[in-house]
């Protein structure tokens, strides 16, 4: 069975602090994809990043960085120099492959609520 | 606006009534997904379509739920004889099926069953 665990329910930081959101996943697929989505107070899920299981390179995009480690089945997300606008619920998600290699359903974790205080 | 759109954004209904939601995906996306999200939880998969074919349904999708995508463009999700437990945010997402895997979500329809 596929499962995503986000053990941190809520995190509160002060602006400019760095913060890491943890994600641990379980899957029996050999090919799979991992995702992070942001859900701001407005409610619409915003895609942040996709990673496939064969690419363990860490990725950096501006203040965001992701650390994928297959050995520990983790895909952690770090925000450097956090800002108030980063306040949101962040979801980690997992998908297997089917029907020509594209993803089918996403399995989401329960999310981490990040509150960045000014 | 070329994103995923959903209508209505909010729906309040009495228990036992039928409701129907509509989703318009990004125009070139041939995959369309429905999810349900309750307070404090991540979205849960309900069903998905590739063009007009419904390829997978979750066991969460009871007999009271039905989804269609008749021409491979917009989709509708109908809930018959609504129950209070159906109160949730219903999210629609779309994606390309080749060379791109991320799903893009609409703003959701919030259903409240009284």
Short mmCIF file of N, CA and C in Angstrom, two decimals, chain A residues 1-4 27 29 31-35 37 92-99 101-108, chain B residues 31-36 43-50 55-60 93 95 101-103 105:
data_model
loop_
_atom_site.label_atom_id
_atom_site.label_comp_id
_atom_site.label_asym_id
_atom_site.label_seq_id
_atom_site.Cartn_x
_atom_site.Cartn_y
_atom_site.Cartn_z
N UNK A 1 0.85 -1.20 0.00
CA UNK A 1 0.00 0.00 0.00
C UNK A 1 0.88 1.24 0.00
N UNK A 2 0.36 2.30 -0.57
CA UNK A 2 1.10 3.55 -0.61
C UNK A 2 0.65 4.44 0.54
N UNK A 3 1.60 5.13 1.12
CA UNK A 3 1.28 5.98 2.27
C UNK A 3 2.26 7.12 2.34
N UNK A 4 1.79 8.28 2.76
CA UNK A 4 2.64 9.44 2.99
C UNK A 4 2.41 9.93 4.42
N UNK A 27 5.98 2.90 -0.45
CA UNK A 27 5.46 2.40 -1.71
C UNK A 27 6.21 1.14 -2.10
N UNK A 29 6.15 0.39 -5.42
CA UNK A 29 6.48 0.65 -6.81
C UNK A 29 7.98 0.91 -6.93
N UNK A 31 9.05 2.54 -9.69
CA UNK A 31 9.00 3.87 -10.31
C UNK A 31 7.85 4.63 -9.68
N UNK A 32 8.15 5.76 -9.17
CA UNK A 32 7.11 6.56 -8.52
C UNK A 32 7.52 8.03 -8.57
N UNK A 33 6.55 8.87 -8.22
CA UNK A 33 6.78 10.30 -8.24
C UNK A 33 6.39 10.90 -6.90
N UNK A 34 7.12 11.90 -6.51
CA UNK A 34 6.84 12.62 -5.27
C UNK A 34 6.58 14.08 -5.59
N UNK A 35 5.69 14.66 -4.83
CA UNK A 35 5.26 16.03 -5.10
C UNK A 35 5.16 16.81 -3.79
N UNK A 37 2.84 20.26 -2.63
CA UNK A 37 1.84 21.27 -2.97
C UNK A 37 1.69 22.22 -1.80
N UNK A 92 2.72 16.90 1.07
CA UNK A 92 3.57 16.01 0.31
C UNK A 92 2.67 14.95 -0.31
N UNK A 93 2.96 14.51 -1.52
CA UNK A 93 2.11 13.52 -2.18
C UNK A 93 2.96 12.53 -2.96
N UNK A 94 2.39 11.36 -3.19
CA UNK A 94 3.07 10.25 -3.86
C UNK A 94 2.17 9.71 -4.95
N UNK A 95 2.78 9.30 -6.05
CA UNK A 95 2.00 8.65 -7.09
C UNK A 95 2.81 7.56 -7.74
N UNK A 96 2.12 6.49 -8.13
CA UNK A 96 2.78 5.45 -8.88
C UNK A 96 2.65 5.72 -10.37
N UNK A 97 3.01 4.76 -11.17
CA UNK A 97 2.91 4.90 -12.61
C UNK A 97 1.89 3.91 -13.14
N UNK A 98 1.26 4.30 -14.21
CA UNK A 98 0.24 3.45 -14.81
C UNK A 98 -0.07 3.99 -16.20
N UNK A 99 -0.57 3.18 -17.06
CA UNK A 99 -1.09 3.62 -18.35
C UNK A 99 -0.11 4.51 -19.10
N UNK A 101 2.98 5.36 -18.13
CA UNK A 101 4.01 6.03 -17.35
C UNK A 101 3.55 7.27 -16.63
N UNK A 102 2.42 7.79 -16.97
CA UNK A 102 1.96 9.00 -16.29
C UNK A 102 1.34 8.62 -14.96
N UNK A 103 1.25 9.59 -14.10
CA UNK A 103 0.70 9.34 -12.78
C UNK A 103 -0.80 9.12 -12.88
N UNK A 104 -1.33 8.38 -11.94
CA UNK A 104 -2.77 8.31 -11.79
C UNK A 104 -3.12 9.09 -10.53
N UNK A 105 -3.55 8.42 -9.48
CA UNK A 105 -3.98 9.18 -8.33
C UNK A 105 -2.79 9.63 -7.48
N UNK A 106 -2.99 10.72 -6.80
CA UNK A 106 -2.02 11.20 -5.82
C UNK A 106 -2.46 10.76 -4.43
N UNK A 107 -1.50 10.27 -3.66
CA UNK A 107 -1.75 9.95 -2.26
C UNK A 107 -1.11 11.06 -1.44
N UNK A 108 -1.93 11.78 -0.71
CA UNK A 108 -1.45 12.94 0.04
C UNK A 108 -1.19 12.59 1.51
N UNK B 31 -6.41 14.37 -18.89
CA UNK B 31 -6.70 13.65 -17.65
C UNK B 31 -7.39 14.60 -16.68
N UNK B 32 -8.42 14.06 -16.00
CA UNK B 32 -9.18 14.85 -15.06
C UNK B 32 -9.43 14.00 -13.82
N UNK B 33 -9.25 14.61 -12.65
CA UNK B 33 -9.31 13.90 -11.38
C UNK B 33 -10.29 14.62 -10.44
N UNK B 34 -10.94 13.82 -9.61
CA UNK B 34 -11.75 14.36 -8.52
C UNK B 34 -11.17 13.86 -7.19
N UNK B 35 -11.07 14.80 -6.25
CA UNK B 35 -10.62 14.50 -4.90
C UNK B 35 -11.61 15.10 -3.91
N UNK B 36 -11.58 14.60 -2.69
CA UNK B 36 -12.37 15.17 -1.62
C UNK B 36 -11.44 15.50 -0.46
N UNK B 43 -6.14 15.91 0.56
CA UNK B 43 -7.14 15.46 -0.42
C UNK B 43 -7.10 13.94 -0.57
N UNK B 44 -8.28 13.36 -0.76
CA UNK B 44 -8.39 11.92 -0.99
C UNK B 44 -8.95 11.69 -2.39
N UNK B 45 -8.31 10.79 -3.09
CA UNK B 45 -8.69 10.50 -4.47
C UNK B 45 -10.08 9.87 -4.54
N UNK B 46 -10.87 10.35 -5.50
CA UNK B 46 -12.19 9.76 -5.74
C UNK B 46 -12.24 8.99 -7.06
N UNK B 47 -11.84 9.67 -8.16
CA UNK B 47 -11.93 9.04 -9.46
C UNK B 47 -11.13 9.84 -10.47
N UNK B 48 -10.79 9.20 -11.61
CA UNK B 48 -10.17 9.98 -12.67
C UNK B 48 -10.56 9.47 -14.05
N UNK B 49 -10.44 10.38 -15.00
CA UNK B 49 -10.78 10.14 -16.39
C UNK B 49 -9.58 10.40 -17.28
N UNK B 50 -9.47 9.57 -18.29
CA UNK B 50 -8.60 9.90 -19.39
C UNK B 50 -9.52 10.10 -20.58
N UNK B 55 -11.25 5.70 -15.61
CA UNK B 55 -10.28 4.62 -15.51
C UNK B 55 -10.14 4.05 -14.10
N UNK B 56 -10.47 4.81 -13.11
CA UNK B 56 -10.32 4.30 -11.75
C UNK B 56 -11.30 5.01 -10.83
N UNK B 57 -11.86 4.23 -9.91
CA UNK B 57 -12.76 4.79 -8.90
C UNK B 57 -12.32 4.30 -7.53
N UNK B 58 -12.27 5.20 -6.58
CA UNK B 58 -11.93 4.82 -5.23
C UNK B 58 -13.12 4.14 -4.56
N UNK B 59 -12.79 3.32 -3.55
CA UNK B 59 -13.90 2.73 -2.79
C UNK B 59 -14.62 3.78 -1.94
N UNK B 60 -14.02 4.98 -1.88
CA UNK B 60 -14.71 6.09 -1.20
C UNK B 60 -15.93 6.51 -2.00
N UNK B 93 -8.83 18.30 -10.51
CA UNK B 93 -7.48 18.57 -11.01
C UNK B 93 -7.38 18.01 -12.43
N UNK B 95 -4.41 17.08 -15.77
CA UNK B 95 -3.01 16.94 -16.17
C UNK B 95 -2.95 16.42 -17.60
N UNK B 101 3.47 15.28 -15.44
CA UNK B 101 2.82 14.43 -14.46
C UNK B 101 2.12 15.20 -13.36
N UNK B 102 2.45 16.47 -13.24
CA UNK B 102 1.85 17.21 -12.14
C UNK B 102 0.39 17.50 -12.44
N UNK B 103 -0.41 17.45 -11.41
CA UNK B 103 -1.81 17.76 -11.51
C UNK B 103 -2.03 19.19 -11.04
N UNK B 105 -4.75 21.94 -9.79
CA UNK B 105 -6.01 21.91 -9.08
C UNK B 105 -6.84 23.17 -9.30
#
